[in-house]
Short mmCIF file of C-alpha atoms in Angstrom, two decimals:
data_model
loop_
_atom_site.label_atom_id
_atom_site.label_comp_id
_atom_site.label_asym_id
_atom_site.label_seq_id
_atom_site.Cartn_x
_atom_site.Cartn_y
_atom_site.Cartn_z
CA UNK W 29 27.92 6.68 -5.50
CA UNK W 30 28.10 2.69 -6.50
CA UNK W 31 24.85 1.98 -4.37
CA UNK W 32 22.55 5.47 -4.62
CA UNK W 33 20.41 3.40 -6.17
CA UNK W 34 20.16 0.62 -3.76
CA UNK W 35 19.55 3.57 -1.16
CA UNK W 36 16.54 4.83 -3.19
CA UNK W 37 14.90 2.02 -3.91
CA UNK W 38 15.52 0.60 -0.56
CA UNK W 39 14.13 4.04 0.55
CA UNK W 40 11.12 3.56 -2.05
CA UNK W 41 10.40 -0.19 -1.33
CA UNK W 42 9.98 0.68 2.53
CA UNK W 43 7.75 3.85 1.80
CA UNK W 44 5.40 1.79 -0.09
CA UNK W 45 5.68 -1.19 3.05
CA UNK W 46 4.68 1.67 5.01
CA UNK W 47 1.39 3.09 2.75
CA UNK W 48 0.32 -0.40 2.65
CA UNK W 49 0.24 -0.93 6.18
CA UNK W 50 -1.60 2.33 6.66
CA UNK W 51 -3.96 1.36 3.46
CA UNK W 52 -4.37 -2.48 5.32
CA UNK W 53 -5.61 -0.80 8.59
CA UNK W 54 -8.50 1.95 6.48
CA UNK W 55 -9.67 -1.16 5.12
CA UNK W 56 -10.45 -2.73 8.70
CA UNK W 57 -11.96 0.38 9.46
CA UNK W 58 -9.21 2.04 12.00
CA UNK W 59 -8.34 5.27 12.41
CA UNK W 60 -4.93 6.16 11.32
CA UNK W 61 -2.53 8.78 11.74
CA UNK W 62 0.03 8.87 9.37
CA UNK W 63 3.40 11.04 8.98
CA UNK W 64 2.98 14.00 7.36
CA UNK W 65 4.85 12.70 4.41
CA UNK W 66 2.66 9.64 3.62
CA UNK W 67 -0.72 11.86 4.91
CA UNK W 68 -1.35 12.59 0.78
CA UNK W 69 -1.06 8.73 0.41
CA UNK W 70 -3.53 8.07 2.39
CA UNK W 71 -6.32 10.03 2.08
CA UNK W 72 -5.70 9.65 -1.67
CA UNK W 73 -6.74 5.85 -0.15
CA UNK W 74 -9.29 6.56 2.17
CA UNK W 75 -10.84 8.99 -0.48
CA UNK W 76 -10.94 5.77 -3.18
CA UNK W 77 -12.17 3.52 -0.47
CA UNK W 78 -15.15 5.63 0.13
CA UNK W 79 -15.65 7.10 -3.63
CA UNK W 80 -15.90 3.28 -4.80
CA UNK W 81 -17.48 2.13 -1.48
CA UNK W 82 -15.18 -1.00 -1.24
CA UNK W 83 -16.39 -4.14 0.55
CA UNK W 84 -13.16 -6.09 0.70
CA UNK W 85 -12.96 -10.16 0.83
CA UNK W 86 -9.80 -10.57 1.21
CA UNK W 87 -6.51 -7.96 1.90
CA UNK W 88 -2.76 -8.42 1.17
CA UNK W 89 -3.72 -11.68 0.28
CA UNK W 90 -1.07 -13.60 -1.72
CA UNK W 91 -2.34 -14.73 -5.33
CA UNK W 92 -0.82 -16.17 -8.27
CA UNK W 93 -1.71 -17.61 -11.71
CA UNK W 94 -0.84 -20.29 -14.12
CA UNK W 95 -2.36 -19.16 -16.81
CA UNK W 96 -0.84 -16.11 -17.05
CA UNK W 97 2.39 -16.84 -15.15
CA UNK W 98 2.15 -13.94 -12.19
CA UNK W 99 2.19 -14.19 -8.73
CA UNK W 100 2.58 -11.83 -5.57
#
């Protein structure tokens, strides 16, 4: 009971690792197939990536700032 949390946000952390890596690949333009339980993920993605006709520069790029003292 001490570390449910740890489990679900350990759980969380590597769902989003996951939607990231699918997101990283619909940027390049690959096909993905996803697990059913990340499929609402990404098309929610693919749909934004289309809707907003993105024309990346950079992805997953690290960045950080200064001025207002935020990085990741």
């Amino acid at each position: 009971l001490k570390t449910r949390h740890q489990k679900a946000r350990d759980a969380a952390a590597a769902r989003g690792t996951s939607i990231h890596a699918y997101a990283e690949q619909l940027v390049a333009g690959v096909e993905v197939e996803a697990p059913e339980e990340l499929v609402g993920h990404i098309e929610s993605c693919a749909r934004f990536l289309d809707d907003w006709q993105i024309q990346p520069v950079v992805v997953e790029r690290p960045v950080a700032s200064r001025t207002w003292w935020y990085s990741g």
